[in-house]
PDB file of C-alpha atoms in Angstrom:
ATOM      1  CA  MET A   1       0.104  -0.001   0.284  1.00 48.00           C
ATOM      2  CA  ASN A   2       1.779   2.611  -1.311  1.00 55.00           C
ATOM      3  CA  ASN A   3      -0.278   6.110  -1.027  1.00 65.00           C
ATOM      4  CA  PRO A   4      -0.337   7.399   2.539  1.00 81.00           C
ATOM      5  CA  ASN A   5      -4.352   7.214   2.377  1.00 96.00           C
ATOM      6  CA  GLU A   6      -5.789   3.779   0.962  1.00 98.00           C
ATOM      7  CA  LEU A   7      -8.628   1.498   1.632  1.00 99.00           C
ATOM      8  CA  LEU A   8      -8.287  -1.822   0.536  1.00 99.00           C
ATOM      9  CA  ILE A   9     -10.999  -4.589   0.852  1.00 99.00           C
ATOM     10  CA  LEU A  10      -9.978  -7.958   2.751  1.00 98.00           C
ATOM     11  CA  GLY A  11     -14.092  -8.692   2.072  1.00 96.00           C
ATOM     12  CA  CYS A  12     -17.039  -8.307   0.956  1.00 96.00           C
ATOM     13  CA  GLY A  13     -19.849 -10.441   1.370  1.00 95.00           C
ATOM     14  CA  SER A  14     -22.355 -10.878   4.598  1.00 94.00           C
ATOM     15  CA  ALA A  15     -23.356 -13.526   6.660  1.00 88.00           C
ATOM     16  CA  THR A  16     -22.917 -16.848   4.383  1.00 84.00           C
ATOM     17  CA  PRO A  17     -19.651 -16.745   2.898  1.00 75.00           C
ATOM     18  CA  THR A  18     -19.610 -17.830  -1.087  1.00 84.00           C
ATOM     19  CA  SER A  19     -16.348 -19.276  -2.732  1.00 83.00           C
ATOM     20  CA  ASN A  20     -15.418 -15.950  -3.982  1.00 85.00           C
ATOM     21  CA  ARG A  21     -16.475 -13.486  -1.274  1.00 95.00           C
ATOM     22  CA  PHE A  22     -15.248 -13.499   2.593  1.00 96.00           C
ATOM     23  CA  PRO A  23     -16.993 -11.685   5.282  1.00 97.00           C
ATOM     24  CA  THR A  24     -16.541  -7.825   5.709  1.00 98.00           C
ATOM     25  CA  SER A  25     -12.887  -6.801   6.900  1.00 98.00           C
ATOM     26  CA  GLN A  26     -10.743  -3.958   5.614  1.00 99.00           C
ATOM     27  CA  ILE A  27      -7.456  -2.135   5.792  1.00 99.00           C
ATOM     28  CA  LEU A  28      -7.467   1.346   6.177  1.00 99.00           C
ATOM     29  CA  ARG A  29      -3.966   3.208   5.676  1.00 98.00           C
ATOM     30  CA  MET A  30      -4.610   6.511   5.998  1.00 97.00           C
ATOM     31  CA  ARG A  31      -1.011   9.231   6.952  1.00 92.00           C
ATOM     32  CA  ASP A  32       0.819   5.816   7.330  1.00 88.00           C
ATOM     33  CA  GLU A  33      -0.895   4.590  10.140  1.00 96.00           C
ATOM     34  CA  LEU A  34      -2.264   1.539   9.863  1.00 97.00           C
ATOM     35  CA  PHE A  35      -6.422   0.313  10.875  1.00 99.00           C
ATOM     36  CA  LEU A  36      -7.889  -3.175  10.278  1.00 99.00           C
ATOM     37  CA  ILE A  37     -11.735  -2.536  10.346  1.00 99.00           C
ATOM     38  CA  ASP A  38     -13.751  -5.592  11.267  1.00 99.00           C
ATOM     39  CA  CYS A  39     -12.104  -9.224  11.344  1.00 99.00           C
ATOM     40  CA  GLY A  40     -14.607 -11.860   9.566  1.00 97.00           C
ATOM     41  CA  GLU A  41     -13.415 -15.305   8.749  1.00 96.00           C
ATOM     42  CA  GLY A  42     -10.679 -15.839   6.849  1.00 96.00           C
ATOM     43  CA  ALA A  43      -9.520 -11.819   7.139  1.00 98.00           C
ATOM     44  CA  GLN A  44      -5.812 -13.126   7.552  1.00 98.00           C
ATOM     45  CA  ILE A  45      -5.664 -14.542   4.684  1.00 98.00           C
ATOM     46  CA  GLN A  46      -6.631 -12.482   2.459  1.00 98.00           C
ATOM     47  CA  MET A  47      -3.920  -9.837   4.270  1.00 98.00           C
ATOM     48  CA  ARG A  48      -1.506 -12.405   4.094  1.00 98.00           C
ATOM     49  CA  ARG A  49      -2.470 -12.641   0.057  1.00 98.00           C
ATOM     50  CA  ASN A  50      -2.057  -9.268  -0.212  1.00 98.00           C
ATOM     51  CA  ASP A  51       0.756  -8.276   1.181  1.00 97.00           C
ATOM     52  CA  VAL A  52      -0.205  -6.555   4.725  1.00 98.00           C
ATOM     53  CA  ARG A  53       2.465  -6.434   7.350  1.00 96.00           C
ATOM     54  CA  PHE A  54       0.336  -7.974  10.322  1.00 97.00           C
ATOM     55  CA  GLY A  55       2.650  -5.658  13.324  1.00 94.00           C
ATOM     56  CA  GLN A  56       2.128  -2.722  11.899  1.00 96.00           C
ATOM     57  CA  ILE A  57      -1.973  -3.100  12.474  1.00 98.00           C
ATOM     58  CA  ASP A  58      -1.891  -1.352  15.929  1.00 97.00           C
ATOM     59  CA  HIS A  59      -5.487  -0.847  16.172  1.00 99.00           C
ATOM     60  CA  ILE A  60      -8.252  -3.145  15.389  1.00 99.00           C
ATOM     61  CA  PHE A  61     -12.063  -1.339  14.999  1.00 99.00           C
ATOM     62  CA  ILE A  62     -14.828  -4.170  15.300  1.00 99.00           C
ATOM     63  CA  SER A  63     -18.209  -3.027  14.843  1.00 99.00           C
ATOM     64  CA  HIS A  64     -20.835  -5.352  16.137  1.00 99.00           C
ATOM     65  CA  LEU A  65     -20.683  -8.354  16.807  1.00 99.00           C
ATOM     66  CA  HIS A  66     -22.606 -10.580  14.736  1.00 98.00           C
ATOM     67  CA  GLY A  67     -19.956 -13.572  13.544  1.00 98.00           C
ATOM     68  CA  ASP A  68     -19.190 -12.034  10.209  1.00 97.00           C
ATOM     69  CA  HIS A  69     -17.811  -9.169  11.771  1.00 98.00           C
ATOM     70  CA  PHE A  70     -15.302 -11.042  13.932  1.00 98.00           C
ATOM     71  CA  PHE A  71     -15.111 -14.049  14.189  1.00 98.00           C
ATOM     72  CA  GLY A  72     -11.830 -14.012  12.419  1.00 98.00           C
ATOM     73  CA  LEU A  73     -10.253 -11.904  14.822  1.00 99.00           C
ATOM     74  CA  VAL A  74      -9.507 -14.529  17.746  1.00 98.00           C
ATOM     75  CA  GLY A  75      -6.890 -16.604  15.040  1.00 97.00           C
ATOM     76  CA  PHE A  76      -5.378 -12.853  13.896  1.00 98.00           C
ATOM     77  CA  LEU A  77      -4.569 -12.223  17.653  1.00 98.00           C
ATOM     78  CA  SER A  78      -2.850 -15.629  18.184  1.00 97.00           C
ATOM     79  CA  SER A  79      -0.990 -15.383  14.974  1.00 97.00           C
ATOM     80  CA  LEU A  80       0.327 -11.847  15.798  1.00 98.00           C
ATOM     81  CA  HIS A  81       1.556 -13.820  19.372  1.00 97.00           C
ATOM     82  CA  LEU A  82       3.228 -16.867  17.116  1.00 96.00           C
ATOM     83  CA  LEU A  83       4.793 -13.747  15.264  1.00 97.00           C
ATOM     84  CA  ASP A  84       6.367 -12.619  18.513  1.00 96.00           C
ATOM     85  CA  LYS A  85       4.512  -8.854  18.658  1.00 97.00           C
ATOM     86  CA  ARG A  86       5.205  -7.329  22.096  1.00 97.00           C
ATOM     87  CA  LYS A  87       3.661  -3.722  21.379  1.00 97.00           C
ATOM     88  CA  ALA A  88       0.136  -3.103  22.549  1.00 98.00           C
ATOM     89  CA  LEU A  89      -3.048  -3.796  20.454  1.00 98.00           C
ATOM     90  CA  HIS A  90      -6.177  -1.358  20.899  1.00 99.00           C
ATOM     91  CA  VAL A  91      -9.462  -2.961  19.764  1.00 99.00           C
ATOM     92  CA  TYR A  92     -12.504  -0.847  19.922  1.00 99.00           C
ATOM     93  CA  GLY A  93     -15.611  -2.726  20.288  1.00 99.00           C
ATOM     94  CA  PRO A  94     -18.817  -4.023  21.986  1.00 99.00           C
ATOM     95  CA  LYS A  95     -18.546  -4.435  25.758  1.00 98.00           C
ATOM     96  CA  ASP A  96     -19.115  -8.178  25.235  1.00 98.00           C
ATOM     97  CA  LEU A  97     -16.415  -8.576  22.887  1.00 99.00           C
ATOM     98  CA  TRP A  98     -14.069  -8.677  25.525  1.00 98.00           C
ATOM     99  CA  GLU A  99     -15.775 -11.201  27.593  1.00 98.00           C
ATOM    100  CA  VAL A 100     -15.369 -13.477  24.227  1.00 98.00           C
ATOM    101  CA  LEU A 101     -12.218 -12.615  23.842  1.00 98.00           C
ATOM    102  CA  GLN A 102     -11.796 -13.233  27.658  1.00 97.00           C
ATOM    103  CA  LEU A 103     -13.025 -16.212  27.058  1.00 98.00           C
ATOM    104  CA  GLN A 104     -11.437 -18.003  24.215  1.00 96.00           C
ATOM    105  CA  PHE A 105      -7.762 -17.450  25.651  1.00 96.00           C
ATOM    106  CA  LYS A 106      -9.276 -18.889  28.674  1.00 96.00           C
ATOM    107  CA  VAL A 107     -10.308 -22.177  27.644  1.00 97.00           C
ATOM    108  CA  SER A 108      -7.323 -22.869  25.269  1.00 95.00           C
ATOM    109  CA  GLY A 109      -5.046 -21.937  27.944  1.00 94.00           C
ATOM    110  CA  SER A 110      -3.072 -18.896  26.111  1.00 92.00           C
ATOM    111  CA  ARG A 111      -0.922 -16.224  27.517  1.00 94.00           C
ATOM    112  CA  LEU A 112      -0.200 -13.597  24.643  1.00 96.00           C
ATOM    113  CA  LYS A 113       2.683 -11.896  24.455  1.00 96.00           C
ATOM    114  CA  TYR A 114       1.771  -8.712  24.116  1.00 98.00           C
ATOM    115  CA  PRO A 115      -0.871  -6.909  25.858  1.00 98.00           C
ATOM    116  CA  ILE A 116      -4.758  -5.593  24.654  1.00 98.00           C
ATOM    117  CA  GLU A 117      -5.881  -2.672  25.542  1.00 98.00           C
ATOM    118  CA  PHE A 118      -9.613  -2.639  25.218  1.00 99.00           C
ATOM    119  CA  HIS A 119     -11.921   0.209  24.266  1.00 99.00           C
ATOM    120  CA  SER A 120     -15.319  -0.128  25.498  1.00 99.00           C
ATOM    121  CA  LEU A 121     -17.540   1.580  22.251  1.00 99.00           C
ATOM    122  CA  ASP A 122     -21.064   3.740  24.013  1.00 99.00           C
ATOM    123  CA  PRO A 123     -24.024   2.564  21.864  1.00 98.00           C
ATOM    124  CA  ASN A 124     -26.031   5.647  23.278  1.00 98.00           C
ATOM    125  CA  ARG A 125     -24.294   8.182  21.541  1.00 98.00           C
ATOM    126  CA  GLU A 126     -20.829   8.584  19.430  1.00 98.00           C
ATOM    127  CA  GLU A 127     -17.758  10.169  20.709  1.00 98.00           C
ATOM    128  CA  ARG A 128     -13.822  10.277  20.207  1.00 99.00           C
ATOM    129  CA  ILE A 129     -12.601   7.318  20.614  1.00 99.00           C
ATOM    130  CA  LEU A 130      -9.288   7.601  19.837  1.00 99.00           C
ATOM    131  CA  GLU A 131      -6.905  10.206  18.135  1.00 98.00           C
ATOM    132  CA  THR A 132      -3.284   9.516  17.355  1.00 98.00           C
ATOM    133  CA  ARG A 133      -0.512  12.697  15.731  1.00 95.00           C
ATOM    134  CA  LYS A 134      -2.472  12.399  12.584  1.00 96.00           C
ATOM    135  CA  VAL A 135      -5.308  10.877  12.721  1.00 98.00           C
ATOM    136  CA  VAL A 136      -9.231  11.428  14.613  1.00 99.00           C
ATOM    137  CA  VAL A 137     -11.530   8.406  14.832  1.00 99.00           C
ATOM    138  CA  ASP A 138     -15.114   9.022  15.870  1.00 99.00           C
ATOM    139  CA  THR A 139     -18.040   6.702  15.812  1.00 99.00           C
ATOM    140  CA  LEU A 140     -21.738   6.964  14.486  1.00 99.00           C
ATOM    141  CA  LEU A 141     -24.311   4.949  15.565  1.00 99.00           C
ATOM    142  CA  MET A 142     -25.996   2.188  12.892  1.00 99.00           C
ATOM    143  CA  ASP A 143     -29.814   1.268  13.091  1.00 99.00           C
ATOM    144  CA  HIS A 144     -29.150  -2.525  13.208  1.00 99.00           C
ATOM    145  CA  SER A 145     -30.620  -5.192  15.190  1.00 98.00           C
ATOM    146  CA  ILE A 146     -28.563  -4.899  17.935  1.00 99.00           C
ATOM    147  CA  ASP A 147     -26.072  -2.358  18.663  1.00 99.00           C
ATOM    148  CA  THR A 148     -23.679  -1.362  16.064  1.00 99.00           C
ATOM    149  CA  TRP A 149     -20.899   1.475  15.140  1.00 99.00           C
ATOM    150  CA  GLY A 150     -19.969   2.661  12.035  1.00 99.00           C
ATOM    151  CA  PHE A 151     -16.364   4.609  11.878  1.00 99.00           C
ATOM    152  CA  LYS A 152     -15.633   7.741  11.020  1.00 99.00           C
ATOM    153  CA  PHE A 153     -11.393   8.435   9.961  1.00 99.00           C
ATOM    154  CA  THR A 154     -10.138  11.960   9.358  1.00 98.00           C
ATOM    155  CA  GLU A 155      -6.981  13.029   8.819  1.00 97.00           C
ATOM    156  CA  LYS A 156      -5.132  16.439  11.301  1.00 96.00           C
ATOM    157  CA  LYS A 157      -5.123  19.330   9.532  1.00 93.00           C
ATOM    158  CA  LYS A 158      -1.231  19.285   8.063  1.00 91.00           C
ATOM    159  CA  PRO A 159       0.862  22.325   8.503  1.00 92.00           C
ATOM    160  CA  ARG A 160       1.596  24.685   5.905  1.00 95.00           C
ATOM    161  CA  ASN A 161       3.994  24.416   3.774  1.00 95.00           C
ATOM    162  CA  LEU A 162       6.949  26.868   3.982  1.00 96.00           C
ATOM    163  CA  ILE A 163       7.913  28.791   0.786  1.00 96.00           C
ATOM    164  CA  LYS A 164      11.689  27.837   0.708  1.00 94.00           C
ATOM    165  CA  GLU A 165      12.845  31.157  -1.748  1.00 95.00           C
ATOM    166  CA  LYS A 166      10.523  33.402   0.600  1.00 93.00           C
ATOM    167  CA  LEU A 167      12.003  31.843   3.791  1.00 94.00           C
ATOM    168  CA  GLU A 168      15.730  32.810   2.232  1.00 92.00           C
ATOM    169  CA  GLU A 169      14.741  36.215   0.787  1.00 92.00           C
ATOM    170  CA  TYR A 170      13.479  37.208   4.163  1.00 91.00           C
ATOM    171  CA  SER A 171      16.372  34.857   5.956  1.00 91.00           C
ATOM    172  CA  ILE A 172      13.845  33.723   8.237  1.00 93.00           C
ATOM    173  CA  PRO A 173      15.867  31.724  10.796  1.00 92.00           C
ATOM    174  CA  LYS A 174      15.322  28.435  11.182  1.00 94.00           C
ATOM    175  CA  TYR A 175      14.398  28.381  14.842  1.00 93.00           C
ATOM    176  CA  ILE A 176      10.425  29.779  13.940  1.00 93.00           C
ATOM    177  CA  ARG A 177       9.505  27.920  11.202  1.00 94.00           C
ATOM    178  CA  ASP A 178       7.664  25.849  13.096  1.00 94.00           C
ATOM    179  CA  GLN A 179       5.506  28.569  13.936  1.00 94.00           C
ATOM    180  CA  ILE A 180       4.924  30.018  11.157  1.00 95.00           C
ATOM    181  CA  LYS A 181       4.271  26.283   9.331  1.00 94.00           C
ATOM    182  CA  GLY A 182       1.288  26.820  12.239  1.00 94.00           C
ATOM    183  CA  GLY A 183       0.314  29.852  10.741  1.00 94.00           C
ATOM    184  CA  ALA A 184       1.840  32.482  12.594  1.00 95.00           C
ATOM    185  CA  ASP A 185       2.825  36.009  10.709  1.00 94.00           C
ATOM    186  CA  ARG A 186       6.757  37.264  10.423  1.00 94.00           C
ATOM    187  CA  ASP A 187       7.576  40.163  12.952  1.00 91.00           C
ATOM    188  CA  ARG A 188      10.508  41.099  11.750  1.00 87.00           C
ATOM    189  CA  GLY A 189      11.514  44.158  15.411  1.00 85.00           C
ATOM    190  CA  ASP A 190      11.401  46.997  12.882  1.00 88.00           C
ATOM    191  CA  GLY A 191       7.422  47.724  13.061  1.00 86.00           C
ATOM    192  CA  THR A 192       7.257  45.758   9.929  1.00 92.00           C
ATOM    193  CA  VAL A 193       5.324  42.615   9.636  1.00 94.00           C
ATOM    194  CA  ILE A 194       5.734  40.087   6.730  1.00 95.00           C
ATOM    195  CA  PRO A 195       2.067  37.783   6.606  1.00 94.00           C
ATOM    196  CA  ASN A 196       2.043  33.986   6.791  1.00 96.00           C
ATOM    197  CA  GLU A 197       0.496  33.983   3.121  1.00 95.00           C
ATOM    198  CA  GLU A 198       3.600  35.403   1.627  1.00 94.00           C
ATOM    199  CA  LEU A 199       6.157  32.946   3.500  1.00 95.00           C
ATOM    200  CA  THR A 200       4.553  29.398   3.513  1.00 96.00           C
ATOM    201  CA  THR A 201       0.961  27.923   1.245  1.00 96.00           C
ATOM    202  CA  ALA A 202      -2.193  26.006   2.193  1.00 94.00           C
ATOM    203  CA  PRO A 203      -1.721  22.627   3.018  1.00 92.00           C
ATOM    204  CA  PRO A 204      -4.321  19.638   1.589  1.00 91.00           C
ATOM    205  CA  ASP A 205      -7.649  19.716   2.950  1.00 93.00           C
ATOM    206  CA  PRO A 206      -7.870  17.053   5.368  1.00 96.00           C
ATOM    207  CA  LYS A 207      -9.009  13.886   4.159  1.00 98.00           C
ATOM    208  CA  THR A 208     -12.285  11.346   5.538  1.00 99.00           C
ATOM    209  CA  TYR A 209     -13.131   7.960   5.176  1.00 99.00           C
ATOM    210  CA  VAL A 210     -16.246   6.328   6.790  1.00 99.00           C
ATOM    211  CA  PHE A 211     -17.285   2.796   7.166  1.00 99.00           C
ATOM    212  CA  PHE A 212     -21.208   2.613   7.579  1.00 98.00           C
ATOM    213  CA  SER A 213     -21.400  -1.618   8.776  1.00 98.00           C
ATOM    214  CA  ASP A 214     -24.627  -3.094   9.264  1.00 99.00           C
ATOM    215  CA  THR A 215     -27.452  -0.776   9.536  1.00 99.00           C
ATOM    216  CA  ALA A 216     -31.247   0.424   7.869  1.00 99.00           C
ATOM    217  CA  TYR A 217     -30.931   3.533   6.440  1.00 98.00           C
ATOM    218  CA  LYS A 218     -30.483   6.456   9.263  1.00 98.00           C
ATOM    219  CA  ALA A 219     -30.778   9.468   7.619  1.00 97.00           C
ATOM    220  CA  ASP A 220     -29.128  11.854  10.185  1.00 96.00           C
ATOM    221  CA  ASN A 221     -26.162  10.049   9.458  1.00 97.00           C
ATOM    222  CA  ALA A 222     -25.715  12.320   6.153  1.00 97.00           C
ATOM    223  CA  ILE A 223     -25.212  15.081   8.493  1.00 95.00           C
ATOM    224  CA  SER A 224     -21.931  13.338   9.861  1.00 95.00           C
ATOM    225  CA  ILE A 225     -20.631  12.336   6.889  1.00 97.00           C
ATOM    226  CA  SER A 226     -20.667  15.967   5.296  1.00 97.00           C
ATOM    227  CA  GLY A 227     -17.988  16.547   2.768  1.00 96.00           C
ATOM    228  CA  ALA A 228     -16.829  13.166   2.865  1.00 98.00           C
ATOM    229  CA  ASP A 229     -13.964  11.379   0.600  1.00 98.00           C
ATOM    230  CA  LEU A 230     -14.918   8.105   0.412  1.00 99.00           C
ATOM    231  CA  ILE A 231     -17.425   5.867   2.077  1.00 99.00           C
ATOM    232  CA  TYR A 232     -17.877   2.341   2.740  1.00 99.00           C
ATOM    233  CA  HIS A 233     -21.782   1.747   3.433  1.00 99.00           C
ATOM    234  CA  GLU A 234     -23.446  -1.698   3.709  1.00 99.00           C
ATOM    235  CA  ALA A 235     -25.637  -2.733   0.487  1.00 99.00           C
ATOM    236  CA  THR A 236     -26.693  -6.189   1.108  1.00 98.00           C
ATOM    237  CA  PHE A 237     -29.901  -6.119  -0.772  1.00 99.00           C
ATOM    238  CA  ALA A 238     -31.055  -5.075  -4.187  1.00 99.00           C
ATOM    239  CA  ASP A 239     -33.751  -2.452  -4.569  1.00 98.00           C
ATOM    240  CA  LYS A 240     -36.171  -5.020  -5.308  1.00 98.00           C
ATOM    241  CA  ASP A 241     -35.545  -7.329  -1.608  1.00 98.00           C
ATOM    242  CA  VAL A 242     -36.147  -3.806   0.196  1.00 98.00           C
ATOM    243  CA  ALA A 243     -38.545  -5.438   2.703  1.00 98.00           C
ATOM    244  CA  ARG A 244     -36.307  -8.156   2.953  1.00 98.00           C
ATOM    245  CA  ALA A 245     -33.748  -5.199   4.172  1.00 98.00           C
ATOM    246  CA  ASP A 246     -36.133  -3.868   6.592  1.00 98.00           C
ATOM    247  CA  LYS A 247     -37.035  -6.637   8.127  1.00 98.00           C
ATOM    248  CA  THR A 248     -33.114  -7.390   8.746  1.00 98.00           C
ATOM    249  CA  LYS A 249     -32.298  -4.149   9.382  1.00 98.00           C
ATOM    250  CA  HIS A 250     -30.018  -3.684   6.742  1.00 99.00           C
ATOM    251  CA  SER A 251     -29.962  -1.500   3.698  1.00 99.00           C
ATOM    252  CA  THR A 252     -30.568  -1.867  -0.451  1.00 99.00           C
ATOM    253  CA  THR A 253     -28.353  -0.332  -2.998  1.00 99.00           C
ATOM    254  CA  MET A 254     -30.365   2.717  -3.311  1.00 99.00           C
ATOM    255  CA  ASN A 255     -29.978   3.091   0.675  1.00 99.00           C
ATOM    256  CA  ALA A 256     -26.382   3.319   0.505  1.00 99.00           C
ATOM    257  CA  ALA A 257     -26.434   6.027  -2.812  1.00 99.00           C
ATOM    258  CA  THR A 258     -29.126   7.905  -1.268  1.00 99.00           C
ATOM    259  CA  MET A 259     -26.807   8.512   2.419  1.00 99.00           C
ATOM    260  CA  ALA A 260     -23.710   9.275  -0.679  1.00 99.00           C
ATOM    261  CA  GLN A 261     -25.552  11.860  -1.940  1.00 99.00           C
ATOM    262  CA  LYS A 262     -27.286  13.099   0.857  1.00 98.00           C
ATOM    263  CA  GLY A 263     -23.976  13.385   2.472  1.00 98.00           C
ATOM    264  CA  GLY A 264     -22.245  15.210  -0.603  1.00 98.00           C
ATOM    265  CA  VAL A 265     -19.131  12.397  -0.268  1.00 99.00           C
ATOM    266  CA  LYS A 266     -16.829  12.358  -3.610  1.00 99.00           C
ATOM    267  CA  LYS A 267     -16.915   8.294  -3.364  1.00 99.00           C
ATOM    268  CA  LEU A 268     -19.112   5.871  -2.212  1.00 99.00           C
ATOM    269  CA  ILE A 269     -17.841   1.875  -2.338  1.00 99.00           C
ATOM    270  CA  ILE A 270     -20.924  -1.060  -1.791  1.00 99.00           C
ATOM    271  CA  GLY A 271     -20.294  -4.445  -0.047  1.00 98.00           C
ATOM    272  CA  HIS A 272     -21.041  -6.527   2.485  1.00 98.00           C
ATOM    273  CA  PHE A 273     -23.776  -8.653  -0.604  1.00 98.00           C
ATOM    274  CA  SER A 274     -25.959 -11.172   0.479  1.00 97.00           C
ATOM    275  CA  ALA A 275     -25.058 -14.297  -0.811  1.00 95.00           C
ATOM    276  CA  ARG A 276     -28.119 -14.526  -3.122  1.00 95.00           C
ATOM    277  CA  TYR A 277     -26.309 -12.516  -5.799  1.00 96.00           C
ATOM    278  CA  ASP A 278     -23.918 -13.622  -8.044  1.00 94.00           C
ATOM    279  CA  ASP A 279     -24.121 -10.381 -10.297  1.00 96.00           C
ATOM    280  CA  ILE A 280     -22.409  -7.260  -8.638  1.00 97.00           C
ATOM    281  CA  ASP A 281     -21.943  -5.169 -11.257  1.00 98.00           C
ATOM    282  CA  ALA A 282     -25.961  -4.874 -11.341  1.00 98.00           C
ATOM    283  CA  LEU A 283     -26.186  -3.816  -8.266  1.00 99.00           C
ATOM    284  CA  VAL A 284     -23.768  -1.389  -8.944  1.00 99.00           C
ATOM    285  CA  LYS A 285     -25.584  -0.349 -11.816  1.00 99.00           C
ATOM    286  CA  GLU A 286     -28.358   0.315  -9.537  1.00 99.00           C
ATOM    287  CA  ALA A 287     -26.976   2.653  -6.820  1.00 99.00           C
ATOM    288  CA  ARG A 288     -25.356   4.568  -9.625  1.00 99.00           C
ATOM    289  CA  THR A 289     -28.980   5.801 -10.526  1.00 99.00           C
ATOM    290  CA  ILE A 290     -28.830   8.007  -7.734  1.00 99.00           C
ATOM    291  CA  PHE A 291     -24.932   8.165  -6.995  1.00 99.00           C
ATOM    292  CA  THR A 292     -22.589   7.989 -10.041  1.00 99.00           C
ATOM    293  CA  GLN A 293     -19.387   7.831  -8.013  1.00 99.00           C
ATOM    294  CA  THR A 294     -20.588   4.388  -6.654  1.00 99.00           C
ATOM    295  CA  PHE A 295     -17.982   1.396  -7.037  1.00 99.00           C
ATOM    296  CA  ALA A 296     -17.653  -2.337  -5.602  1.00 99.00           C
ATOM    297  CA  ALA A 297     -16.008  -3.526  -2.763  1.00 98.00           C
ATOM    298  CA  ASN A 298     -13.799  -6.291  -4.876  1.00 97.00           C
ATOM    299  CA  GLU A 299     -11.951  -7.789  -2.130  1.00 96.00           C
ATOM    300  CA  GLY A 300      -8.458  -6.818  -2.996  1.00 97.00           C
ATOM    301  CA  GLU A 301      -8.925  -3.687  -4.355  1.00 98.00           C
ATOM    302  CA  ARG A 302      -7.400  -0.802  -3.567  1.00 98.00           C
ATOM    303  CA  PHE A 303      -9.126   3.004  -3.032  1.00 98.00           C
ATOM    304  CA  SER A 304      -7.261   5.738  -3.141  1.00 97.00           C
ATOM    305  CA  PHE A 305      -8.385   8.850  -1.498  1.00 97.00           C
TER     306      PHE A 305
END
């Protein structure tokens, strides 16, 4: 994964795996930090196939406790142990996930070589659950049959870019250049000020990726994703099966496309396809009648943003 902001699809299927679709799992690289989002069965096999370095993953996000979203987690945690991981691993998920993990390790007599720091998600409110030097992660509340969360990953704003020629022209000392990158003007001490805009250029706008896990259409989430660069939204069903989607609290292709349109996002990826559908292109085509920048979450595909 060479792009600093890139999404890798490991699995795009739903509850029943098929011969060509693994359950939900994704790897997000953002500003050179690696995040694992959901961990369905076979996730680590897909990581191997796509040259993901296990040891670079320090944060895992589990959206809910339906098996197709976390049954691969214990195996992956065990592999990290066998690979001699020592650094702490942060796992974010429903509170009962920690009980599941502890039971698995207890009955198998496993003692990991590395600590797990578990972060329980609040089912009643959206919250910021992670802030690193470069990225912040916030939760979104889904509308599913059990407590379920989505995740919004946002770059922190980058410092302004220094204009080398201007630094030399005005003999700007190195010790204040970080202040100038932060937006400060240059006070020359003789009553004159060099405005920051003359010494720097603006950085690119921060990028945002949003992961919508299993959910019925939830209109108010469009506000939270406004202007996002890339979103993944489950589209378990075609529009003709909307009654089944409503019954199971899942989304259709048209629900996902409407969310992208209402949110004013740049690109939509749909996935979590029901095993009943063989023609994924038809699902994408259906969504594109509402939102043209729709793409399928094909396994092994990478989306840069």
